[in-house]
Short mmCIF file of C-alpha atoms and ligand atoms in Angstrom, two decimals:
data_model
loop_
_atom_site.label_atom_id
_atom_site.label_comp_id
_atom_site.label_asym_id
_atom_site.label_seq_id
_atom_site.Cartn_x
_atom_site.Cartn_y
_atom_site.Cartn_z
CA MET A 215 127.89 111.67 82.41
CA ALA A 216 124.52 110.43 83.61
CA PRO A 217 122.30 113.46 84.06
CA VAL A 218 121.42 113.97 87.69
CA PRO A 219 118.46 116.29 88.15
CA LEU A 220 119.31 119.76 89.34
CA GLN A 221 119.23 119.16 93.00
CA ARG A 222 120.56 121.39 95.65
CA THR A 223 120.30 119.97 99.07
CA PHE A 224 120.89 120.91 102.65
CA ALA A 225 121.77 120.48 106.33
CA ARG A 226 124.44 118.98 108.55
CA SER A 227 126.87 119.96 111.24
CA PHE A 228 130.46 119.35 112.13
CA GLY A 229 132.10 118.29 115.33
CA ARG A 230 135.58 117.87 116.61
CA HIS A 231 136.56 115.31 114.07
CA LEU A 232 139.83 114.10 115.49
CA VAL A 233 138.12 113.36 118.77
CA ALA A 234 135.37 111.75 116.73
CA ALA A 235 137.84 109.53 114.86
CA LEU A 236 139.55 108.44 118.07
CA LEU A 237 136.22 107.78 119.72
CA LEU A 238 135.03 105.79 116.76
CA LEU A 239 138.16 103.68 117.02
CA LEU A 240 137.57 103.19 120.74
CA ILE A 241 133.93 102.28 120.28
CA GLY A 242 134.96 99.94 117.49
CA LEU A 243 137.44 98.18 119.78
CA MET A 244 134.87 97.96 122.56
CA VAL A 245 132.42 96.30 120.20
CA LEU A 246 135.03 93.83 118.99
CA CYS A 247 135.82 92.91 122.60
CA SER A 248 132.23 92.44 123.71
CA SER A 249 130.43 89.31 122.64
CA GLU A 250 126.98 90.55 123.47
CA LEU A 251 124.29 89.45 121.06
CA VAL A 252 121.42 91.70 122.15
CA PRO A 253 122.24 95.27 121.17
CA LYS A 254 122.26 97.61 124.16
CA ARG A 255 120.52 100.95 123.95
CA VAL A 256 122.64 103.99 124.59
CA SER A 257 121.41 107.41 125.59
CA LEU A 258 122.74 110.23 123.42
CA GLN A 259 122.47 113.98 123.56
CA GLY A 260 123.31 116.10 120.58
CA LYS A 261 122.26 118.35 117.74
CA LEU A 262 119.82 116.87 115.25
CA ASN A 263 120.86 117.41 111.67
CA TYR A 264 118.96 116.92 108.48
CA LYS A 265 120.21 116.72 104.94
CA ASP A 266 117.70 116.47 102.16
CA ALA A 267 119.57 114.56 99.49
CA HIS A 268 116.27 114.40 97.59
CA VAL A 269 116.55 110.69 96.79
CA ARG A 270 116.88 110.00 100.49
CA ASP A 271 116.60 111.79 103.81
CA ILE A 272 119.69 111.84 105.97
CA TRP A 273 119.14 112.32 109.69
CA THR A 274 122.13 112.42 112.01
CA LEU A 275 122.86 113.38 115.56
CA VAL A 276 126.13 115.12 116.42
CA GLN A 277 126.88 114.22 120.01
CA LEU A 278 127.50 117.21 122.27
CA GLY A 279 131.02 117.25 123.69
CA THR A 280 132.51 114.60 121.42
CA GLY A 281 131.26 115.62 117.98
CA VAL A 282 130.68 111.95 117.06
CA VAL A 283 128.14 111.73 114.22
CA TYR A 284 125.44 109.07 114.68
CA LYS A 285 123.32 108.02 111.72
CA LEU A 286 119.62 107.81 112.57
CA PRO A 287 117.03 105.62 110.80
CA GLY A 288 114.70 108.61 110.37
CA GLN A 289 113.34 111.77 111.94
CA PRO A 290 112.91 111.33 115.71
CA LEU A 291 109.43 111.83 117.21
CA ASP A 292 108.99 113.37 120.66
CA SER A 293 106.75 111.85 123.32
CA PRO A 294 103.50 113.40 122.07
CA GLY A 295 104.48 112.03 118.65
CA TYR A 296 105.50 115.24 116.91
CA PRO A 297 108.53 115.18 114.58
CA VAL A 298 111.54 116.86 116.19
CA PRO A 299 112.69 119.73 113.96
CA PRO A 300 116.24 119.83 112.56
CA ALA A 301 118.87 121.75 114.54
CA SER A 302 117.17 120.90 117.86
CA ILE A 303 119.29 119.76 120.75
CA VAL A 304 117.79 116.40 121.55
CA THR A 305 118.26 113.48 123.95
CA LEU A 306 117.30 110.05 122.66
CA ASP A 307 117.92 106.34 123.09
CA CYS A 308 119.82 104.72 120.24
CA THR A 309 120.02 101.01 119.51
CA PRO A 310 123.38 100.75 117.74
CA ASP A 311 124.07 98.43 114.85
CA PRO A 312 126.45 95.80 116.35
CA LYS A 313 128.65 96.06 113.25
CA MET A 314 128.61 99.87 113.13
CA PRO A 315 128.22 101.43 116.57
CA THR A 316 127.59 104.94 115.21
CA ASN A 317 124.64 103.67 113.19
CA CYS A 318 121.42 103.66 115.23
CA THR A 319 119.10 100.98 113.87
CA LYS A 320 116.28 102.14 116.18
CA ILE A 321 115.66 105.29 118.17
CA SER A 322 113.22 105.98 120.99
CA ARG A 323 112.39 108.35 123.85
CA ALA A 324 113.44 111.50 122.00
CA GLU A 325 113.18 114.65 124.11
CA VAL A 326 113.96 118.11 122.84
CA SER A 327 116.13 120.10 125.20
CA ARG A 328 116.48 123.16 123.06
CA VAL A 329 114.72 124.04 119.83
CA VAL A 330 116.76 126.22 117.58
CA ALA A 331 114.65 128.75 115.73
CA PRO A 332 114.55 127.74 112.07
CA VAL A 333 115.00 131.28 110.90
CA ALA A 334 118.20 133.16 111.46
CA ARG A 335 118.06 136.91 111.48
CA VAL A 336 121.41 137.58 110.02
CA GLY A 337 121.44 141.22 110.96
CA THR A 338 123.61 143.87 109.49
CA ASP A 339 127.28 144.07 108.70
CA MET A 340 128.19 140.44 108.81
CA LYS A 341 131.61 139.65 107.43
CA LEU A 342 132.37 136.11 106.37
CA ARG A 343 135.79 134.58 105.89
CA LEU A 344 135.49 131.67 103.51
CA LEU A 345 138.00 128.90 102.88
CA VAL A 346 137.27 126.93 99.70
CA MET A 347 139.03 123.56 99.68
CA VAL A 348 139.34 122.07 96.20
CA VAL A 349 139.64 118.39 97.04
CA SER A 350 141.48 115.79 94.96
CA TYR A 351 142.05 112.14 95.84
CA MET A 352 145.43 110.39 95.75
CA ALA A 353 145.37 106.71 94.84
CA SER A 354 145.55 104.24 97.72
CA SER A 355 145.19 100.49 98.10
CA SER A 356 141.40 100.97 98.44
CA CYS A 357 140.68 103.32 95.52
CA GLY A 358 142.08 105.32 92.65
CA ALA A 359 143.11 108.94 92.17
CA ARG A 360 140.52 111.60 91.28
CA ALA A 361 141.42 115.03 89.96
CA GLY A 362 140.04 118.19 91.55
CA ALA A 363 138.58 121.30 89.91
CA ASN A 364 140.77 124.05 88.49
CA VAL A 365 141.75 126.34 91.39
CA ALA A 366 142.20 129.48 89.27
CA ASN A 367 138.76 129.09 87.64
CA LEU A 368 137.19 128.64 91.02
CA ARG A 369 138.92 131.67 92.48
CA TYR A 370 137.56 133.68 89.55
CA ALA A 371 134.04 132.30 90.10
CA TYR A 372 134.12 133.78 93.60
CA THR A 373 136.16 136.93 93.18
CA GLY A 374 135.47 138.04 89.58
CA ASP A 375 133.26 141.09 88.86
CA LEU A 376 130.21 138.89 88.28
CA GLY A 377 131.32 136.42 90.93
CA TYR A 378 129.75 135.04 94.09
CA MET A 379 131.34 137.63 96.41
CA ASN A 380 129.62 140.50 94.60
CA PHE A 381 126.41 138.48 94.20
CA LEU A 382 126.04 137.96 97.95
CA ARG A 383 126.88 141.60 98.60
CA ASN A 384 124.22 142.68 96.09
CA CYS A 385 121.52 140.30 97.36
CA SER A 386 122.07 141.32 100.99
CA TYR A 387 122.18 145.06 100.18
CA GLY A 388 125.77 145.10 101.42
CA GLN A 389 124.85 143.65 104.82
CA VAL A 390 126.59 140.30 104.39
CA THR A 391 129.94 140.30 102.64
CA TYR A 392 132.95 138.08 102.28
CA SER A 393 135.94 139.82 103.79
CA ASN A 394 138.20 137.04 102.57
CA VAL A 395 137.75 134.15 100.15
CA THR A 396 140.76 131.86 99.91
CA VAL A 397 140.76 128.96 97.44
CA ILE A 398 143.28 126.20 98.08
CA SER A 399 144.01 122.83 96.60
CA THR A 400 143.67 119.98 99.10
CA ARG A 401 144.97 116.48 98.41
CA VAL A 402 143.69 113.55 100.46
CA LEU A 403 144.38 109.83 100.33
CA CYS A 404 141.41 107.95 98.85
CA THR A 405 139.39 105.76 101.21
CA GLY A 406 136.20 103.76 100.73
CA PHE A 407 134.18 106.42 102.60
CA LEU A 408 135.61 109.21 100.44
CA ASP A 409 134.87 107.28 97.25
CA GLN A 410 131.27 106.76 98.42
CA CYS A 411 130.88 110.53 98.85
CA ASP A 412 130.60 110.48 102.64
CA GLU A 413 130.50 114.24 103.17
CA GLU A 414 131.64 114.06 106.81
CA SER A 415 134.75 112.09 105.79
CA ILE A 416 135.42 114.52 102.96
CA ALA A 417 135.23 117.46 105.37
CA LEU A 418 137.38 115.78 108.03
CA ASN A 419 140.08 114.67 105.59
CA ALA A 420 140.20 117.99 103.73
CA ARG A 421 140.47 119.98 106.98
CA THR A 422 143.18 117.69 108.30
CA SER A 423 145.15 118.03 105.07
CA ALA A 424 144.74 121.84 105.02
CA THR A 425 145.75 122.08 108.69
CA ASN A 426 148.92 120.06 107.98
CA GLN A 427 149.69 122.34 105.06
CA TYR A 428 148.86 125.77 106.50
CA GLY A 429 148.66 125.30 110.28
CA PRO A 430 145.81 125.54 112.79
CA ALA A 431 145.92 129.35 113.11
CA PHE A 432 145.23 129.69 109.38
CA MET A 433 142.28 127.29 109.62
CA SER A 434 140.74 128.95 112.65
CA SER A 435 140.87 132.36 110.97
CA TYR A 436 137.94 131.26 108.73
CA SER A 437 134.25 131.25 109.60
CA ARG A 438 132.91 129.35 106.55
CA PHE A 439 134.23 126.18 104.88
CA THR A 440 133.44 124.92 101.39
CA TYR A 441 134.48 121.56 99.95
CA VAL A 442 134.61 121.15 96.17
CA LEU A 443 134.48 117.45 95.36
CA PRO A 444 136.79 115.80 92.84
CA TYR A 445 135.41 114.77 89.45
CA GLY A 446 133.39 111.61 88.94
CA LEU A 447 131.44 111.41 92.21
CA LEU A 448 128.11 112.80 90.98
CA SER A 449 126.26 109.49 90.92
CA ALA A 450 127.73 108.36 94.25
CA CYS A 451 126.62 111.66 95.85
CA GLY A 452 123.22 112.12 94.20
CA TRP A 453 123.38 115.91 94.76
CA VAL A 454 125.20 118.90 93.29
CA GLY A 455 125.28 120.98 96.47
CA LEU A 456 124.88 120.21 100.14
CA ALA A 457 124.84 122.50 103.18
CA GLU A 458 124.39 122.50 106.90
CA LEU A 459 120.92 123.91 107.49
CA SER A 460 122.14 126.53 109.89
CA GLY A 461 125.85 126.03 110.02
CA THR A 462 129.15 126.87 108.42
CA GLN A 463 129.91 124.17 105.85
CA THR A 464 128.91 123.58 102.21
CA TRP A 465 129.82 120.89 99.66
CA TYR A 466 129.62 121.03 95.83
CA THR A 467 130.27 118.90 92.79
CA PRO A 468 132.91 120.48 90.47
CA ASP A 469 130.54 121.17 87.55
CA GLY A 470 128.13 123.68 86.02
CA ASP A 471 125.21 122.51 88.19
CA GLY A 472 127.35 122.53 91.34
CA VAL A 473 130.04 125.02 92.32
CA PHE A 474 130.04 126.74 88.92
CA ASN A 475 126.33 127.64 89.23
CA LYS A 476 125.69 130.88 91.09
CA GLY A 477 122.15 129.86 92.07
CA THR A 478 123.39 126.63 93.64
CA VAL A 479 126.16 128.44 95.51
CA LEU A 480 123.79 131.12 96.83
CA GLN A 481 121.22 128.49 97.84
CA GLU A 482 123.75 126.49 99.87
CA SER A 483 125.17 129.64 101.44
CA LEU A 484 121.66 130.69 102.52
CA HIS A 485 120.93 127.23 103.98
CA ASN A 486 123.84 128.03 106.30
CA PHE A 487 121.71 130.98 107.50
CA GLY A 488 118.74 128.69 108.16
CA ILE A 489 116.71 129.37 105.02
CA TYR A 490 114.75 126.46 103.50
CA HIS A 491 113.93 125.61 99.88
CA GLY A 492 111.56 127.66 97.75
CA TRP A 493 108.23 125.97 96.91
CA ARG A 494 105.64 126.73 94.25
CA ASN A 495 102.09 125.45 94.31
CA GLY A 496 102.99 122.64 96.71
CA SER A 497 106.14 121.53 94.89
CA GLU A 498 109.58 121.87 96.42
CA TYR A 499 112.26 123.71 94.38
CA GLN A 500 109.73 125.00 91.82
CA ASP A 501 109.93 128.65 92.82
CA ASN A 502 112.14 129.87 90.00
CA SER A 503 112.08 133.44 91.22
CA THR A 504 114.73 132.70 93.85
CA ALA A 505 117.97 130.77 94.25
CA MET A 506 116.19 128.84 97.01
CA GLY A 507 114.16 127.21 94.24
CA LEU A 508 115.83 126.61 90.90
CA GLY A 509 116.39 130.26 90.04
CA ASN A 510 119.67 132.12 89.75
CA SER A 511 118.38 135.25 91.44
CA CYS A 512 118.50 136.86 94.85
CA PRO A 513 116.14 135.64 97.61
CA SER A 514 112.41 136.34 97.28
CA ALA A 515 110.69 138.98 99.42
CA PRO A 516 109.59 136.58 102.20
CA GLU A 517 113.11 135.17 102.30
CA LEU A 518 114.63 138.65 102.43
CA ARG A 519 112.30 139.48 105.29
CA ARG A 520 113.27 136.31 107.17
CA LEU A 521 116.95 137.00 106.63
CA GLY A 522 116.43 140.48 108.02
CA TRP A 523 117.84 141.95 104.80
CA ALA A 524 114.70 143.90 103.83
CA LEU A 525 111.67 145.40 105.56
CA PRO A 526 108.03 145.72 104.45
CA LEU A 527 106.67 149.11 103.47
CA ALA A 528 103.36 148.13 105.05
CA GLN A 529 101.64 145.20 106.66
CA LEU A 530 98.00 144.91 105.69
CA ASN A 531 95.51 142.88 107.70
CA ARG A 532 92.04 143.11 109.22
CA SER A 533 93.12 145.78 111.65
CA THR A 534 95.21 147.91 109.30
CA LEU A 535 93.07 147.74 106.16
CA ALA A 536 89.44 148.52 106.90
CA THR A 537 86.80 147.22 104.48
CA ARG A 538 85.79 149.50 101.60
CA THR A 539 88.81 151.73 101.93
CA PHE A 540 91.59 152.49 99.50
CA LYS A 541 95.23 152.93 100.24
CA ALA A 542 97.95 153.89 97.82
CA PHE A 543 101.57 152.90 98.13
CA MET A 544 104.68 153.79 96.16
CA LEU A 545 106.53 150.53 96.02
CA PRO A 546 110.19 150.80 95.01
CA ALA A 547 111.84 148.00 93.01
CA THR A 548 113.36 145.25 95.14
CA TYR A 549 116.85 145.89 93.76
CA ALA A 550 116.66 149.63 94.51
CA THR A 551 116.39 149.54 98.28
CA SER A 552 116.04 147.16 101.22
CA ASP A 553 113.92 149.58 103.19
CA GLY A 554 110.20 149.17 102.53
CA ASN A 555 110.46 147.21 99.29
CA MET A 556 107.52 144.87 99.86
CA ILE A 557 103.91 144.96 101.08
CA ARG A 558 103.03 142.16 103.42
CA ILE A 559 99.39 141.03 103.30
CA GLN A 560 97.93 138.89 106.06
CA PRO A 561 94.42 137.94 104.88
CA ASN A 562 93.20 137.28 108.41
CA TRP A 563 89.74 138.52 107.42
CA LEU A 564 89.38 135.07 105.82
CA LEU A 565 88.39 132.04 107.87
CA SER A 566 91.42 130.62 109.64
CA LYS A 567 91.25 127.53 107.41
CA ALA A 568 91.77 129.57 104.27
CA TYR A 569 94.40 131.79 105.87
CA LYS A 570 97.64 129.89 106.23
CA ASN A 571 100.38 132.21 105.03
CA ALA A 572 100.91 135.86 104.52
CA GLY A 573 101.50 137.00 100.96
CA THR A 574 103.93 139.60 99.79
CA CYS A 575 103.79 142.03 96.92
CA THR A 576 106.96 143.26 95.29
CA TRP A 577 108.16 144.82 92.13
CA ARG A 578 111.13 142.94 90.73
CA CYS A 579 112.93 143.24 87.45
CA ALA A 580 114.38 139.91 86.45
C1 NAG B 1423 122.78 101.74 109.05
O1 NAG B 1423 121.45 101.37 109.38
C2 NAG B 1423 120.52 101.50 108.32
C3 NAG B 1423 119.16 101.18 108.89
O2 NAG B 1423 118.88 102.08 109.89
C4 NAG B 1423 120.93 100.56 107.20
O3 NAG B 1423 120.04 100.70 106.12
C5 NAG B 1423 122.35 100.91 106.75
O4 NAG B 1423 122.78 100.02 105.75
C6 NAG B 1423 123.30 100.88 107.91
N1 NAG B 1423 124.61 101.36 107.47
C7 NAG B 1423 125.77 100.79 107.81
C8 NAG B 1423 127.01 101.42 107.25
O5 NAG B 1423 125.83 99.83 108.54
C1 NAG B 1424 125.84 143.85 91.55
O1 NAG B 1424 125.10 145.05 91.34
C2 NAG B 1424 125.71 145.94 90.42
C3 NAG B 1424 124.93 147.25 90.44
O2 NAG B 1424 123.56 147.02 90.24
C4 NAG B 1424 125.74 145.28 89.04
O3 NAG B 1424 126.37 146.12 88.10
C5 NAG B 1424 126.53 143.98 89.15
O4 NAG B 1424 126.49 143.28 87.90
C6 NAG B 1424 125.98 143.09 90.24
N1 NAG B 1424 126.88 141.95 90.41
C7 NAG B 1424 126.44 140.69 90.53
C8 NAG B 1424 127.47 139.64 90.63
O5 NAG B 1424 125.26 140.42 90.62
C1 NAG B 1425 142.90 135.87 103.52
O1 NAG B 1425 143.32 135.29 104.75
C2 NAG B 1425 144.51 134.52 104.64
C3 NAG B 1425 144.74 133.84 105.98
O2 NAG B 1425 144.54 134.68 107.07
C4 NAG B 1425 145.67 135.40 104.21
O3 NAG B 1425 146.83 134.59 104.05
C5 NAG B 1425 145.31 136.04 102.87
O4 NAG B 1425 146.32 136.95 102.50
C6 NAG B 1425 143.98 136.78 102.96
N1 NAG B 1425 143.62 137.22 101.63
C7 NAG B 1425 143.07 138.40 101.40
C8 NAG B 1425 142.73 138.70 99.97
O5 NAG B 1425 142.84 139.21 102.28
C1 NAG B 1426 98.89 123.54 91.20
O1 NAG B 1426 98.80 122.18 91.56
C2 NAG B 1426 97.50 121.61 91.30
C3 NAG B 1426 97.47 120.22 91.90
O2 NAG B 1426 98.70 119.58 91.85
C4 NAG B 1426 97.25 121.62 89.80
O3 NAG B 1426 95.99 121.08 89.55
C5 NAG B 1426 97.31 123.05 89.32
O4 NAG B 1426 97.17 123.07 87.92
C6 NAG B 1426 98.65 123.70 89.70
N1 NAG B 1426 98.61 125.12 89.34
C7 NAG B 1426 99.62 125.72 88.70
C8 NAG B 1426 99.45 127.19 88.46
O5 NAG B 1426 100.64 125.15 88.35
C1 NAG B 1427 111.77 126.20 86.80
O1 NAG B 1427 113.00 125.97 86.15
C2 NAG B 1427 113.25 124.61 85.85
C3 NAG B 1427 114.66 124.47 85.34
O2 NAG B 1427 115.12 125.59 84.70
C4 NAG B 1427 112.19 124.11 84.86
O3 NAG B 1427 112.41 122.75 84.58
C5 NAG B 1427 110.81 124.28 85.52
O4 NAG B 1427 109.80 123.91 84.62
C6 NAG B 1427 110.59 125.72 85.94
N1 NAG B 1427 109.35 125.79 86.70
C7 NAG B 1427 108.45 126.73 86.51
C8 NAG B 1427 107.23 126.63 87.37
O5 NAG B 1427 108.58 127.61 85.68
C1 NAG B 1428 98.42 143.58 111.61
O1 NAG B 1428 99.39 144.52 111.19
C2 NAG B 1428 99.91 145.35 112.23
C3 NAG B 1428 100.92 146.33 111.67
O2 NAG B 1428 100.73 146.64 110.37
C4 NAG B 1428 100.61 144.49 113.26
O3 NAG B 1428 101.08 145.31 114.35
C5 NAG B 1428 99.65 143.43 113.80
O4 NAG B 1428 100.35 142.57 114.66
C6 NAG B 1428 99.08 142.64 112.63
N1 NAG B 1428 98.08 141.69 113.11
C7 NAG B 1428 98.31 140.39 113.17
C8 NAG B 1428 97.15 139.54 113.60
O5 NAG B 1428 99.40 139.89 112.90
#
């Protein structure tokens, strides 16, 4: 298999897909019936979603009310010219592609109606109910069958002693746990979109198939949804993991870089909580001390603080650390406790140009 670099990627949202499919059909018919040559602009309101598929940026807008997903040519800019952050509720004008009405070839007049804070404080005692759908494709007139991952192996990867359930419990100091992880096999009929790794189609088809099999009450009893892709789609996808950046859904390839890699699985799960990638010295992903980079370990201290899973022992800055004074701290290891396991340093005695970020000091045993 062609080696695809270890990439874990993020973002995206889901809507009411059946409504979306019907609406798409309707819009499609409307376009067929109209013979207009100049594309008309339409005004849309919805949630802005961003997926970093590394080789390309994917910006979409999920329309409020209908859940229709519109592809955008890039990140929208607001009227002063600032990029609109992902997860914002935005109103914009879209010039649809005449051949594909949910594809905006141009966007303008973006206005943010609600900015969603990029950092989610998860808080304590959060119980997740996760449904893992192991997707396989059945052959159709448009494409061939593709086998799915082994369901028993996957169940073990989540529920085994060293599995992802215990890993999340450990990393969150018991504050976020899975109360139920159910792994099911989900067969869908192959379509061109599915074979091109269109993650929205994969999610829609898998959920429809699972609903037919287990009923709507079963589906709505879950709060998180994971799709494990069939084999052979790695090069079509160009990623090994994908997540809504703030959301409930994650997607993985069925291999050792994807769903069978605990760092990838933790990274995508934390994107659902609104946590971004780990950087090192200006390079994305290069922080190997955390799953948010390319590590297989729990979140770093700043990430733990953002998640609300751990608190600083002290915050040192110009007002709390006077010049020419000493202070001593007993810093416990990060794994030992969530309470006071880091020292946060804000060097605001430096000129504002040199002071961009606060630093944190921790004691970790790898
Ligand atoms: C959608 O539009 C983009 C340009 O914004 C274009 O590159 C892409 O091929 C279009 N996709 C489809 C399915 O029409
Ligand atoms: C969770 O922590 C316990 C106690 O430190 C450790 O024995 C176990 O291996 C950890 N499990 C995982 C999956 O990290
Ligand atoms: C998880 O939830 C499903 C659906 O509600 C239920 O059928 C299953 O028994 C539960 N499994 C566990 C281990 O609690
Ligand atoms: C950080 O990046 C700069 C510029 O890209 C490079 O010169 C420097 O060697 C890097 N430092 C480390 C520790 O990797
Ligand atoms: C981080 O890990 C990756 C893959 O294991 C490796 O290629 C990279 O060089 C490491 N980066 C640093 C800064 O250690
Ligand atoms: C400095 O730290 C103290 C607490 O340690 C905090 O209340 C204060 O807001 C900090 N100052 C700045 C400028 O953030």
